[in-house]
Short mmCIF file of C-alpha atoms and ligand atoms in Angstrom, two decimals:
data_model
loop_
_atom_site.label_atom_id
_atom_site.label_comp_id
_atom_site.label_asym_id
_atom_site.label_seq_id
_atom_site.Cartn_x
_atom_site.Cartn_y
_atom_site.Cartn_z
CA MET Y 1 14.93 8.50 36.91
CA ILE Y 2 15.28 9.29 33.19
CA MET Y 3 12.04 8.93 31.23
CA VAL Y 4 12.68 7.51 27.76
CA LEU Y 5 9.90 8.69 25.47
CA GLU Y 6 8.67 6.21 22.90
CA THR Y 7 8.84 7.21 19.26
CA LYS Y 8 5.69 7.12 17.15
CA SER Y 9 7.03 4.06 15.35
CA GLU Y 10 7.50 2.25 18.68
CA LYS Y 11 4.02 3.22 19.81
CA ILE Y 12 2.42 1.90 16.62
CA MET Y 13 4.49 -1.26 16.79
CA LYS Y 14 3.41 -1.85 20.39
CA VAL Y 15 -0.30 -1.63 19.57
CA ALA Y 16 0.21 -3.61 16.36
CA ASN Y 17 1.94 -6.46 18.21
CA SER Y 18 -0.20 -6.56 21.33
CA ARG Y 19 -3.63 -6.14 19.73
CA GLY Y 20 -3.16 -8.40 16.70
CA PHE Y 21 -2.45 -6.14 13.71
CA PHE Y 22 0.93 -7.72 12.91
CA TYR Y 23 3.92 -9.30 14.63
CA PRO Y 24 7.18 -10.99 13.61
CA SER Y 25 6.63 -14.26 11.77
CA ALA Y 26 7.69 -17.46 13.59
CA GLU Y 27 8.51 -15.40 16.67
CA ILE Y 28 8.15 -18.36 19.06
CA TYR Y 29 11.34 -19.68 17.44
CA CYS Y 30 13.64 -17.03 16.07
CA ALA Y 31 12.00 -14.28 14.08
CA LYS Y 32 13.96 -13.23 10.99
CA ALA Y 33 14.02 -9.59 9.89
CA GLY Y 34 11.67 -8.73 7.06
CA PHE Y 35 9.04 -11.43 7.65
CA TRP Y 36 5.77 -10.56 9.39
CA THR Y 37 2.45 -12.22 10.25
CA TYR Y 38 -0.79 -10.30 9.88
CA GLY Y 39 -2.98 -10.93 12.91
CA HIS Y 40 -6.79 -10.86 13.03
CA LEU Y 41 -7.00 -7.05 12.88
CA GLY Y 42 -4.19 -6.45 10.39
CA THR Y 43 -5.66 -9.01 8.01
CA ARG Y 44 -8.93 -7.06 8.04
CA VAL Y 45 -7.22 -3.73 7.31
CA LYS Y 46 -5.15 -5.31 4.53
CA GLN Y 47 -8.16 -6.99 2.95
CA LYS Y 48 -10.24 -3.81 3.13
CA TRP Y 49 -7.43 -1.78 1.54
CA GLU Y 50 -7.08 -4.39 -1.22
CA ASN Y 51 -10.82 -4.42 -1.89
CA LEU Y 52 -10.93 -0.64 -2.10
CA TRP Y 53 -7.95 -0.71 -4.49
CA ARG Y 54 -9.72 -3.33 -6.67
CA LYS Y 55 -12.96 -1.38 -6.74
CA THR Y 56 -11.17 1.87 -7.55
CA PHE Y 57 -8.75 0.85 -10.26
CA LEU Y 58 -10.50 -2.06 -11.94
CA SER Y 59 -13.56 0.09 -12.51
CA LEU Y 60 -11.62 2.66 -14.56
CA ASN Y 61 -12.00 0.73 -17.80
CA PRO Y 62 -14.17 -2.23 -18.91
CA TYR Y 63 -11.02 -4.07 -20.00
CA TYR Y 64 -9.15 -3.86 -16.69
CA PHE Y 65 -9.25 -7.29 -15.00
CA GLU Y 66 -7.51 -9.22 -12.23
CA ILE Y 67 -5.54 -12.45 -12.60
CA ASP Y 68 -3.81 -14.71 -10.10
CA ASP Y 69 -0.52 -16.53 -10.66
CA CYS Y 70 2.31 -18.65 -9.24
CA VAL Y 71 5.00 -16.89 -7.25
CA ILE Y 72 7.72 -19.35 -8.37
CA MET Y 73 8.89 -18.75 -11.91
CA PRO Y 74 11.52 -20.16 -14.31
CA GLU Y 75 14.95 -18.57 -14.62
CA ASP Y 76 14.33 -17.63 -18.27
CA VAL Y 77 11.61 -15.19 -17.19
CA PHE Y 78 14.14 -13.20 -15.22
CA LYS Y 79 16.82 -13.42 -17.89
CA ALA Y 80 14.37 -11.78 -20.29
CA SER Y 81 13.06 -9.24 -17.77
CA GLY Y 82 16.60 -8.16 -16.86
CA HIS Y 83 16.23 -9.06 -13.16
CA LEU Y 84 19.09 -11.55 -13.20
CA GLU Y 85 21.45 -8.89 -14.44
CA HIS Y 86 20.07 -5.70 -12.96
CA PHE Y 87 17.93 -6.40 -9.87
CA ASN Y 88 20.73 -5.49 -7.53
CA ASP Y 89 21.22 -3.33 -4.49
CA PRO Y 90 24.61 -1.86 -3.59
CA LEU Y 91 26.22 -3.68 -0.68
CA THR Y 92 29.07 -2.68 1.61
CA GLU Y 93 30.39 -4.79 4.47
CA CYS Y 94 32.21 -3.98 7.68
CA LYS Y 95 35.76 -5.33 7.46
CA LYS Y 96 35.72 -6.24 11.16
CA CYS Y 97 32.25 -7.26 12.38
CA HIS Y 98 30.98 -8.22 8.89
CA SER Y 99 27.69 -6.34 9.27
CA ARG Y 100 26.26 -5.63 5.83
CA TYR Y 101 24.65 -2.38 4.73
CA ARG Y 102 22.83 -1.02 1.72
CA ALA Y 103 25.45 1.49 0.65
CA ASP Y 104 23.08 4.15 -0.76
CA GLU Y 105 20.96 4.12 2.41
CA LEU Y 106 24.00 4.35 4.66
CA ILE Y 107 25.30 7.33 2.68
CA GLU Y 108 21.92 9.07 2.59
CA LYS Y 109 21.58 8.69 6.34
CA SER Y 110 25.12 9.82 7.17
CA LEU Y 111 25.61 12.59 4.62
CA LYS Y 112 21.97 13.72 4.15
CA ILE Y 113 22.28 13.58 0.36
CA GLU Y 114 20.40 11.55 -2.26
CA ALA Y 115 22.38 8.48 -3.31
CA GLN Y 116 19.81 6.15 -4.84
CA GLY Y 117 20.76 4.98 -8.35
CA LEU Y 118 24.48 5.87 -8.09
CA SER Y 119 27.07 3.41 -9.49
CA GLU Y 120 29.25 1.10 -7.36
CA ASP Y 121 32.27 3.34 -7.99
CA ALA Y 122 30.45 6.55 -7.11
CA LEU Y 123 29.14 5.04 -3.86
CA THR Y 124 32.59 3.64 -2.93
CA LYS Y 125 34.11 7.09 -3.55
CA LEU Y 126 31.51 8.77 -1.32
CA ILE Y 127 32.23 6.27 1.48
CA GLN Y 128 36.00 6.70 1.18
CA ASP Y 129 36.07 10.48 0.65
CA ASN Y 130 33.81 11.05 3.64
CA LYS Y 131 35.54 8.38 5.75
CA LEU Y 132 32.24 6.63 6.54
CA LEU Y 133 32.68 3.77 9.01
CA CYS Y 134 30.62 0.83 10.24
CA PRO Y 135 27.75 2.27 12.34
CA LYS Y 136 28.07 -0.68 14.74
CA CYS Y 137 31.81 -0.97 15.44
CA SER Y 138 33.38 2.02 13.64
CA ALA Y 139 35.67 -0.16 11.51
CA GLU Y 140 36.34 0.42 7.80
CA LEU Y 141 33.83 -0.56 5.13
CA THR Y 142 34.56 -2.59 1.98
CA GLU Y 143 34.21 -1.36 -1.60
CA VAL Y 144 30.60 -1.38 -2.80
CA LYS Y 145 29.48 -4.48 -4.74
CA MET Y 146 26.14 -5.20 -6.34
CA PHE Y 147 23.99 -7.85 -4.62
CA ASN Y 148 21.17 -9.63 -6.50
CA MET Y 149 18.00 -9.52 -4.44
CA MET Y 150 16.14 -12.50 -5.87
CA PHE Y 151 15.57 -15.71 -3.88
CA LYS Y 152 16.86 -18.66 -5.88
CA LEU Y 153 15.20 -22.08 -5.51
CA LYS Y 154 16.21 -25.56 -6.56
CA VAL Y 155 13.03 -27.30 -7.67
CA GLY Y 156 12.33 -31.04 -7.94
CA ALA Y 157 14.00 -34.12 -6.50
CA THR Y 158 17.25 -33.62 -8.39
CA GLY Y 159 17.32 -29.94 -7.53
CA GLN Y 160 18.52 -29.18 -11.01
CA ASP Y 161 15.64 -26.95 -12.00
CA VAL Y 162 16.58 -23.43 -10.99
CA MET Y 163 13.59 -21.21 -10.34
CA TYR Y 164 13.06 -17.92 -8.51
CA LEU Y 165 10.49 -16.39 -6.22
CA ARG Y 166 9.09 -13.46 -8.20
CA PRO Y 167 10.54 -10.15 -7.00
CA GLU Y 168 7.51 -8.22 -8.29
CA SER Y 169 3.99 -9.30 -9.20
CA ALA Y 170 4.32 -7.44 -12.51
CA GLN Y 171 5.88 -10.37 -14.40
CA SER Y 172 2.61 -12.34 -14.15
CA PRO Y 173 0.56 -10.03 -16.42
CA TYR Y 174 3.44 -9.83 -18.93
CA LEU Y 175 3.57 -13.64 -19.14
CA ALA Y 176 -0.23 -13.86 -19.39
CA PHE Y 177 -0.51 -11.04 -21.90
CA LYS Y 178 -0.81 -13.15 -25.08
CA ARG Y 179 -3.56 -15.42 -23.75
CA GLU Y 180 -5.55 -12.66 -22.08
CA HIS Y 181 -5.31 -10.45 -25.15
CA GLU Y 182 -6.87 -13.22 -27.21
CA ALA Y 183 -9.44 -14.15 -24.54
CA LEU Y 184 -10.49 -10.51 -24.17
CA ARG Y 185 -11.03 -10.18 -27.93
CA ARG Y 186 -7.92 -8.16 -28.65
CA LYS Y 187 -9.03 -4.93 -26.97
CA MET Y 188 -6.60 -2.11 -26.25
CA PRO Y 189 -5.98 -0.64 -23.78
CA MET Y 190 -6.14 -3.78 -21.66
CA GLY Y 191 -5.24 -3.89 -17.98
CA LEU Y 192 -4.21 -6.93 -15.94
CA ALA Y 193 -3.95 -6.58 -12.19
CA VAL Y 194 -2.41 -8.86 -9.60
CA ILE Y 195 -2.65 -8.59 -5.85
CA GLY Y 196 -0.10 -11.03 -4.55
CA LYS Y 197 3.17 -11.79 -2.87
CA ALA Y 198 6.59 -10.64 -4.03
CA PHE Y 199 9.96 -11.56 -2.51
CA ARG Y 200 13.16 -9.57 -2.26
CA ASN Y 201 16.25 -10.50 -0.30
CA GLU Y 202 16.61 -6.94 1.02
CA ILE Y 203 20.02 -6.14 2.51
CA SER Y 204 18.61 -4.13 5.38
CA PRO Y 205 14.97 -4.94 6.05
CA ARG Y 206 14.86 -2.35 8.82
CA GLN Y 207 12.27 0.38 9.29
CA GLY Y 208 10.14 -2.29 10.99
CA PHE Y 209 7.26 -3.17 8.80
CA PHE Y 210 8.13 -0.93 5.85
CA ARG Y 211 10.94 -2.80 4.08
CA LEU Y 212 10.11 -6.48 4.00
CA ARG Y 213 11.58 -9.57 2.37
CA GLU Y 214 8.16 -11.11 1.71
CA PHE Y 215 5.47 -8.56 0.92
CA THR Y 216 2.27 -8.00 -1.01
CA GLN Y 217 1.95 -5.85 -4.09
CA ALA Y 218 -1.18 -4.57 -5.80
CA GLU Y 219 -0.21 -3.80 -9.35
CA LEU Y 220 -2.10 -2.94 -12.50
CA GLN Y 221 -0.25 -3.34 -15.80
CA ILE Y 222 -1.96 -1.48 -18.62
CA PHE Y 223 -1.07 -2.44 -22.19
CA PHE Y 224 -1.70 0.23 -24.80
CA ASP Y 225 -0.85 1.66 -28.21
CA PRO Y 226 2.12 4.04 -27.79
CA ASP Y 227 0.73 6.34 -30.50
CA LYS Y 228 -2.30 6.92 -28.27
CA ILE Y 229 -0.51 7.87 -25.08
CA ASP Y 230 -1.82 11.42 -25.35
CA GLU Y 231 -5.40 10.23 -25.80
CA CYS Y 232 -7.77 9.56 -22.94
CA ASP Y 233 -11.53 8.89 -23.23
CA ASN Y 234 -12.21 10.30 -19.77
CA TRP Y 235 -9.98 13.35 -20.00
CA ASP Y 236 -12.81 15.77 -19.15
CA GLU Y 237 -13.19 14.05 -15.78
CA VAL Y 238 -9.69 15.09 -14.70
CA LYS Y 239 -8.50 17.97 -16.87
CA ASP Y 240 -9.23 20.62 -14.22
CA TYR Y 241 -8.15 18.41 -11.33
CA GLU Y 242 -5.09 19.69 -9.44
CA LEU Y 243 -2.24 17.25 -8.96
CA LEU Y 244 0.20 17.69 -6.09
CA LEU Y 245 3.44 17.41 -8.04
CA TYR Y 246 6.97 17.49 -6.65
CA LEU Y 247 9.14 17.93 -9.72
CA HIS Y 248 12.77 16.80 -9.59
CA ASN Y 249 14.16 20.15 -10.71
CA ASP Y 250 11.96 22.19 -8.41
CA LYS Y 251 11.88 20.39 -5.05
CA LYS Y 252 8.59 21.73 -3.75
CA ILE Y 253 5.00 20.64 -4.01
CA ASN Y 254 3.09 22.49 -6.74
CA LYS Y 255 -0.61 22.30 -7.44
CA VAL Y 256 -0.81 21.68 -11.18
CA LYS Y 257 -4.01 21.13 -13.14
CA CYS Y 258 -3.88 18.05 -15.38
CA GLU Y 259 -4.48 20.28 -18.42
CA GLU Y 260 -1.49 22.43 -17.46
CA ALA Y 261 0.70 19.38 -16.79
CA ASN Y 262 -0.23 18.12 -20.23
CA LYS Y 263 0.47 21.37 -22.08
CA GLU Y 264 3.40 22.77 -20.13
CA LEU Y 265 5.14 19.76 -18.58
CA LYS Y 266 4.41 17.61 -21.66
CA LEU Y 267 3.12 14.75 -19.54
CA PRO Y 268 0.77 12.60 -21.65
CA ARG Y 269 -2.96 12.51 -20.95
CA PHE Y 270 -3.15 8.74 -20.45
CA TYR Y 271 -0.47 9.01 -17.76
CA LEU Y 272 -2.05 12.04 -16.09
CA TYR Y 273 -5.50 10.45 -15.95
CA HIS Y 274 -4.13 7.55 -13.92
CA ALA Y 275 -2.06 9.90 -11.74
CA ALA Y 276 -5.26 11.81 -10.91
CA LYS Y 277 -7.11 8.61 -10.06
CA ILE Y 278 -4.27 7.55 -7.74
CA GLN Y 279 -4.31 10.92 -5.97
CA GLN Y 280 -8.10 10.73 -5.58
CA PHE Y 281 -7.75 7.21 -4.15
CA TYR Y 282 -5.48 8.58 -1.40
CA LEU Y 283 -7.20 11.89 -0.68
CA ASP Y 284 -10.89 11.07 -1.19
CA LYS Y 285 -11.18 7.35 -0.46
CA LEU Y 286 -8.48 6.83 2.16
CA ARG Y 287 -8.90 10.39 3.51
CA ILE Y 288 -5.17 11.05 3.69
CA PRO Y 289 -4.71 14.78 4.47
CA LYS Y 290 -3.57 16.70 1.37
CA GLU Y 291 -0.43 18.05 3.02
CA LEU Y 292 0.86 14.50 3.59
CA PHE Y 293 0.66 13.51 -0.08
CA ARG Y 294 2.86 14.14 -3.09
CA LEU Y 295 3.63 12.71 -6.51
CA ARG Y 296 7.42 12.84 -6.67
CA GLU Y 297 9.07 12.88 -10.07
CA LEU Y 298 12.23 10.78 -10.36
CA SER Y 299 15.10 12.19 -12.39
CA GLU Y 300 16.68 10.23 -15.22
CA GLU Y 301 19.52 9.07 -12.93
CA GLU Y 302 17.12 7.88 -10.24
CA ARG Y 303 14.70 5.90 -12.38
CA ALA Y 304 15.21 2.52 -14.07
CA PHE Y 305 16.62 2.86 -17.61
CA TYR Y 306 13.41 1.56 -19.24
CA ASN Y 307 11.08 3.94 -17.37
CA LYS Y 308 10.27 6.91 -19.59
CA ILE Y 309 8.17 8.68 -16.94
CA HIS Y 310 8.29 7.80 -13.25
CA PHE Y 311 6.53 9.46 -10.34
CA ASP Y 312 6.53 7.86 -6.90
CA ILE Y 313 3.54 8.29 -4.66
CA GLU Y 314 4.91 9.44 -1.33
CA LEU Y 315 3.25 10.02 2.03
CA ASN Y 316 4.74 12.08 4.81
CA LEU Y 317 4.97 9.59 7.67
CA GLU Y 318 6.00 10.92 11.03
CA SER Y 319 7.04 7.45 12.21
CA LEU Y 320 9.57 7.21 9.36
CA GLY Y 321 10.80 10.77 9.46
CA GLY Y 322 9.36 12.28 6.28
CA PHE Y 323 8.00 11.50 2.82
CA LYS Y 324 8.28 7.79 1.93
CA GLU Y 325 7.35 5.84 -1.19
CA VAL Y 326 4.17 3.75 -0.97
CA ALA Y 327 3.48 3.31 -4.68
CA GLY Y 328 4.71 4.25 -8.15
CA LEU Y 329 3.31 5.15 -11.56
CA HIS Y 330 5.70 4.02 -14.27
CA TYR Y 331 5.57 4.40 -18.03
CA ARG Y 332 7.75 1.42 -18.98
CA GLY Y 333 7.68 1.67 -22.77
CA ASP Y 334 8.02 -1.65 -24.66
CA HIS Y 335 10.64 -3.04 -22.27
CA ASP Y 336 8.40 -5.79 -20.86
CA ILE Y 337 6.51 -7.20 -23.82
CA GLY Y 338 9.49 -6.56 -26.10
CA GLY Y 339 11.82 -8.34 -23.67
CA HIS Y 340 9.57 -11.38 -23.31
CA GLN Y 341 8.99 -11.55 -27.07
CA LYS Y 342 12.74 -11.79 -27.52
CA GLY Y 343 13.28 -14.15 -24.58
CA SER Y 344 10.42 -16.57 -25.31
CA LYS Y 345 10.64 -16.31 -29.12
CA GLN Y 346 6.83 -16.06 -29.14
CA LYS Y 347 5.03 -13.36 -31.08
CA LEU Y 348 3.70 -10.93 -28.50
CA GLU Y 349 3.14 -7.93 -30.75
CA VAL Y 350 -0.47 -7.12 -31.61
CA VAL Y 351 -2.37 -6.08 -34.69
CA ASP Y 352 -4.76 -3.30 -33.74
CA GLU Y 353 -6.62 -0.99 -36.11
CA ASN Y 354 -4.51 -2.32 -39.00
CA LYS Y 355 -1.28 -1.52 -37.21
CA ARG Y 356 1.29 -3.97 -35.85
CA TYR Y 357 3.10 -2.92 -32.68
CA ILE Y 358 4.58 -4.06 -29.39
CA PRO Y 359 2.24 -2.81 -26.65
CA HIS Y 360 3.67 -0.33 -24.21
CA VAL Y 361 3.03 -0.65 -20.49
CA LEU Y 362 1.80 1.81 -17.90
CA GLU Y 363 2.29 0.32 -14.44
CA LEU Y 364 0.42 1.31 -11.27
CA SER Y 365 2.44 -0.37 -8.54
CA PHE Y 366 1.46 -0.30 -4.85
CA GLY Y 367 3.06 -1.95 -1.84
CA VAL Y 368 0.13 -3.15 0.27
CA ASP Y 369 2.10 -3.54 3.51
CA ARG Y 370 3.61 -0.07 3.23
CA ASN Y 371 0.11 1.27 2.74
CA VAL Y 372 -1.14 -0.57 5.83
CA TRP Y 373 1.72 0.93 7.86
CA ALA Y 374 0.96 4.37 6.39
CA LEU Y 375 -2.67 4.13 7.52
CA MET Y 376 -1.52 3.26 11.02
CA ASP Y 377 0.84 6.22 11.03
CA VAL Y 378 -1.55 8.79 9.59
CA PHE Y 379 -4.59 7.83 11.68
CA TYR Y 380 -2.83 7.21 15.01
CA ALA Y 381 -3.95 9.80 17.58
CA GLU Y 382 -3.31 10.50 21.23
CA GLU Y 383 -5.86 12.29 23.37
CA LYS Y 384 -5.99 13.06 27.06
CA GLU Y 385 -7.45 9.75 28.17
CA ARG Y 386 -7.01 7.49 25.20
CA THR Y 387 -5.01 6.53 22.13
CA LEU Y 388 -6.92 5.65 19.01
CA PHE Y 389 -6.79 5.00 15.30
CA LYS Y 390 -9.11 7.38 13.46
CA PHE Y 391 -9.39 5.00 10.48
CA PRO Y 392 -12.06 5.82 7.93
CA PRO Y 393 -14.74 3.07 7.93
CA ASN Y 394 -13.54 1.62 4.61
CA VAL Y 395 -10.27 0.45 6.21
CA SER Y 396 -11.01 0.07 9.92
CA PRO Y 397 -10.71 -3.53 11.10
CA ILE Y 398 -13.92 -3.64 13.16
CA ASP Y 399 -17.07 -1.74 12.19
CA VAL Y 400 -19.00 -1.97 15.41
CA ALA Y 401 -18.60 -3.36 18.92
CA VAL Y 402 -21.61 -4.49 20.95
CA PHE Y 403 -21.62 -4.39 24.74
CA PRO Y 404 -24.13 -5.23 27.47
CA LEU Y 405 -23.72 -2.47 30.06
CA VAL Y 406 -23.37 -5.13 32.77
CA LYS Y 407 -23.56 -8.92 32.89
CA LYS Y 408 -26.97 -8.90 34.54
CA GLU Y 409 -30.52 -9.96 33.73
CA GLU Y 410 -31.32 -10.11 30.02
CA LEU Y 411 -28.66 -7.61 28.90
CA PRO Y 412 -26.05 -10.13 27.61
CA THR Y 413 -28.75 -12.12 25.79
CA ILE Y 414 -30.08 -9.04 23.97
CA ALA Y 415 -26.56 -7.83 23.19
CA LYS Y 416 -25.43 -11.23 21.84
CA LYS Y 417 -28.52 -11.45 19.62
CA LEU Y 418 -27.81 -7.99 18.19
CA PHE Y 419 -24.13 -8.86 17.73
CA THR Y 420 -25.01 -12.00 15.76
CA GLU Y 421 -27.36 -10.05 13.51
CA LEU Y 422 -24.83 -7.31 12.84
CA ASN Y 423 -21.87 -9.64 12.42
CA TYR Y 424 -23.38 -11.13 9.29
CA GLU Y 425 -23.19 -7.86 7.36
CA PHE Y 426 -20.50 -5.94 9.26
CA LYS Y 427 -17.44 -7.03 11.18
CA ALA Y 428 -18.71 -6.80 14.75
CA PHE Y 429 -17.08 -7.53 18.09
CA TYR Y 430 -18.74 -8.61 21.33
CA ASP Y 431 -17.31 -7.74 24.73
CA GLU Y 432 -18.91 -8.06 28.14
CA SER Y 433 -15.92 -7.90 30.50
CA GLY Y 434 -14.71 -4.86 32.45
CA SER Y 435 -16.17 -1.42 32.92
CA ILE Y 436 -17.93 0.14 29.94
CA GLY Y 437 -15.38 2.97 29.86
CA ARG Y 438 -12.50 0.49 29.56
CA ARG Y 439 -14.32 -1.44 26.87
CA TYR Y 440 -14.80 1.75 24.83
CA ARG Y 441 -11.08 2.57 25.21
CA ARG Y 442 -10.03 -0.90 24.05
CA GLN Y 443 -12.11 -0.49 20.91
CA ASP Y 444 -10.88 3.07 20.30
CA GLU Y 445 -7.31 1.77 20.53
CA ILE Y 446 -7.87 -0.51 17.51
CA GLY Y 447 -9.97 1.97 15.56
CA THR Y 448 -13.46 0.40 15.84
CA ASN Y 449 -15.82 2.94 14.31
CA TYR Y 450 -18.91 2.56 16.49
CA GLY Y 451 -19.96 1.10 19.82
CA ILE Y 452 -23.47 -0.08 20.78
CA THR Y 453 -24.44 -0.48 24.42
CA VAL Y 454 -27.44 -2.40 25.65
CA ASP Y 455 -28.62 -1.14 29.05
CA PHE Y 456 -31.56 -1.67 31.40
CA ASP Y 457 -33.74 0.78 29.44
CA THR Y 458 -33.32 -1.39 26.35
CA MET Y 459 -35.57 -3.99 27.95
CA ASP Y 460 -38.39 -1.39 28.15
CA ASN Y 461 -37.93 0.84 25.11
CA ASN Y 462 -36.01 -1.44 22.72
CA LYS Y 463 -33.42 1.30 22.24
CA VAL Y 464 -29.61 1.12 22.48
CA THR Y 465 -26.85 3.71 22.78
CA LEU Y 466 -24.75 4.21 19.68
CA ARG Y 467 -21.34 5.85 20.23
CA ASP Y 468 -19.10 7.50 17.64
CA ARG Y 469 -15.37 6.77 18.07
CA ASP Y 470 -13.91 10.13 17.02
CA SER Y 471 -16.33 12.58 18.67
CA MET Y 472 -17.35 10.17 21.49
CA LYS Y 473 -20.89 11.53 20.99
CA GLN Y 474 -23.77 9.21 21.80
CA VAL Y 475 -27.27 8.85 20.34
CA LEU Y 476 -30.20 6.60 21.19
CA VAL Y 477 -31.42 4.34 18.37
CA GLU Y 478 -34.03 1.61 18.04
CA VAL Y 479 -32.56 -1.90 18.01
CA ASP Y 480 -34.37 -2.77 14.78
CA LYS Y 481 -32.88 0.25 13.01
CA CYS Y 482 -29.25 -0.38 13.99
CA LYS Y 483 -28.38 -2.23 10.81
CA ASN Y 484 -29.71 0.45 8.43
CA ILE Y 485 -28.22 3.27 10.46
CA LEU Y 486 -24.78 1.63 10.53
CA ARG Y 487 -24.92 0.97 6.79
CA GLU Y 488 -25.67 4.63 6.05
CA LEU Y 489 -23.08 5.92 8.52
CA ILE Y 490 -20.37 3.71 7.04
CA LYS Y 491 -21.27 4.75 3.50
CA GLY Y 492 -21.05 8.38 4.64
CA ASN Y 493 -24.71 9.06 3.74
CA LEU Y 494 -25.72 9.97 7.29
CA LYS Y 495 -24.21 12.37 9.82
CA PHE Y 496 -23.75 10.86 13.26
CA GLU Y 497 -25.77 13.69 14.87
CA ASP Y 498 -28.74 12.71 12.70
CA ALA Y 499 -28.54 9.00 13.47
CA GLY Y 500 -30.76 9.13 16.60
CA GLU Y 501 -31.83 11.06 19.70
CA SER Y 502 -28.83 12.94 21.06
CA LEU Y 503 -27.56 11.94 24.52
CA LYS Y 504 -24.94 14.74 24.40
P1 ATP Q 601 12.35 1.11 -2.75
O1 ATP Q 601 13.04 2.14 -3.58
O2 ATP Q 601 11.70 1.65 -1.51
O3 ATP Q 601 13.18 -0.11 -2.51
P2 ATP Q 601 11.24 0.25 -5.20
O4 ATP Q 601 11.29 1.54 -5.96
O5 ATP Q 601 12.27 -0.77 -5.45
O6 ATP Q 601 11.13 0.56 -3.62
P3 ATP Q 601 9.17 -0.93 -6.75
O7 ATP Q 601 10.04 -1.97 -7.32
O8 ATP Q 601 8.75 0.19 -7.62
O9 ATP Q 601 9.81 -0.37 -5.40
O10 ATP Q 601 7.92 -1.66 -6.11
C1 ATP Q 601 6.61 -1.10 -6.09
C2 ATP Q 601 6.11 -0.93 -4.68
O11 ATP Q 601 6.29 -2.13 -3.93
C3 ATP Q 601 6.85 0.14 -3.90
O12 ATP Q 601 6.29 1.41 -4.14
C4 ATP Q 601 6.61 -0.30 -2.47
O13 ATP Q 601 5.37 0.18 -2.00
C5 ATP Q 601 6.54 -1.81 -2.58
N1 ATP Q 601 7.82 -2.41 -2.13
C6 ATP Q 601 8.96 -2.52 -2.83
N2 ATP Q 601 9.90 -3.13 -2.10
C7 ATP Q 601 9.34 -3.41 -0.89
C8 ATP Q 601 9.80 -4.04 0.29
N3 ATP Q 601 11.01 -4.53 0.40
N4 ATP Q 601 8.93 -4.16 1.33
C9 ATP Q 601 7.68 -3.69 1.25
N5 ATP Q 601 7.19 -3.08 0.15
C10 ATP Q 601 7.99 -2.95 -0.91
#
């Protein structure tokens, strides 16, 4: 018998589907590619990631705030933003079976070259010169045509109002800019964040959970004076910090101090400060290993015409075969506010320190779902007797599980009481069925940080066993101290070994 080994992606997908992280939306009918439901565990991971993102980036400046907006927007918005004309992906179709492919992706996969950003003609030439055929039926492919990725809606009873689902959350802060600028007493820089849904009619929503048609973005749009792009109040905080830069003309990761990047690479301080904060978010808060992280510079051909500086944040994900984009840091110039000023015929320029100008935009743009997948990839581990997610506590779905050793005497009653107390402050889980070893494994498999077991001794000494997921070490702690101990462990203020009497 031939053993077919599962790939890492398949393994993650299996746990994700069966344990309630995420699964195809509407799957009891006919699931459509690119649409996913977050289950009870995935929702927790997503919310925790979003909260950490909020805390991290909205605390960088007193004038960085969050807003919330509609996802359906008028056509004029996208005429002005350029999406109607330019938000296209290159499409090629099989002449026989009519399967459709994103031409640049097909070429990159077949020829192992970079093809993103190439014109229709250049992509067609690559397909023809290299005789690329349909991967499904080996028939010829059509010439490459551009395909607009926005979802068009007909709104109202007559259906005559054409509107679109927003393809990026970024448009919301641009549309709200004028009002918020006035409400926030005309301060610059001013940041407006949105965590919300975006919709793209992707040609090939493959790679499982990574390329979706409906997804969540966490984006911060920072409006600022272009003359001050090389100024940064908190420069001292980051000037000696080493960025992991992958420059487009160098093709390897270099450690570059912010000061050096400013002087030698001519990257502006305001940009570098936010790049450093993004890197710290990944390495320090999410505990992504350094070697899996890079800030990849996009060349002029690769980046959108309005982006003056563009680095993608990429993580090396084994399940997806290498470094993949999870976020971007884009200096977009005056494209957005300038475009909407022209389109809406409203004055969006500002008067600041006796100067009139159109604010420029620095965009921090993160795909939440891609980040959730990345966490599942990076923290997935296989050991001799178990598989587990070694999530850091700030993103793990369940903080603590409470178990009675057996369903006898007072043990379930004590355990349930403790569970109820803990569940108010932490996300706790109660489980009394099966052997204790199996119950530990089930919690390890979903990344629960700690386990607490109530046993017969608890009735005499009021102590329970606290177990650490990663080391599987156990310590004895007093029931009344559980809450404080968990709080300190989760905050990282207490080492597990010091949490109680060691049980080895
Ligand atoms: P890609 O090149 O992978 O299509 P992009 O460069 O078009 O992505 P942006 O428009 O910069 O992406 O969007 C910002 C972020 O939103 C991306 O870094 C990514 O994390 C996320 N994102 C974009 N498209 C998708 C998608 N189809 N599914 C899930 N996340 C997405």
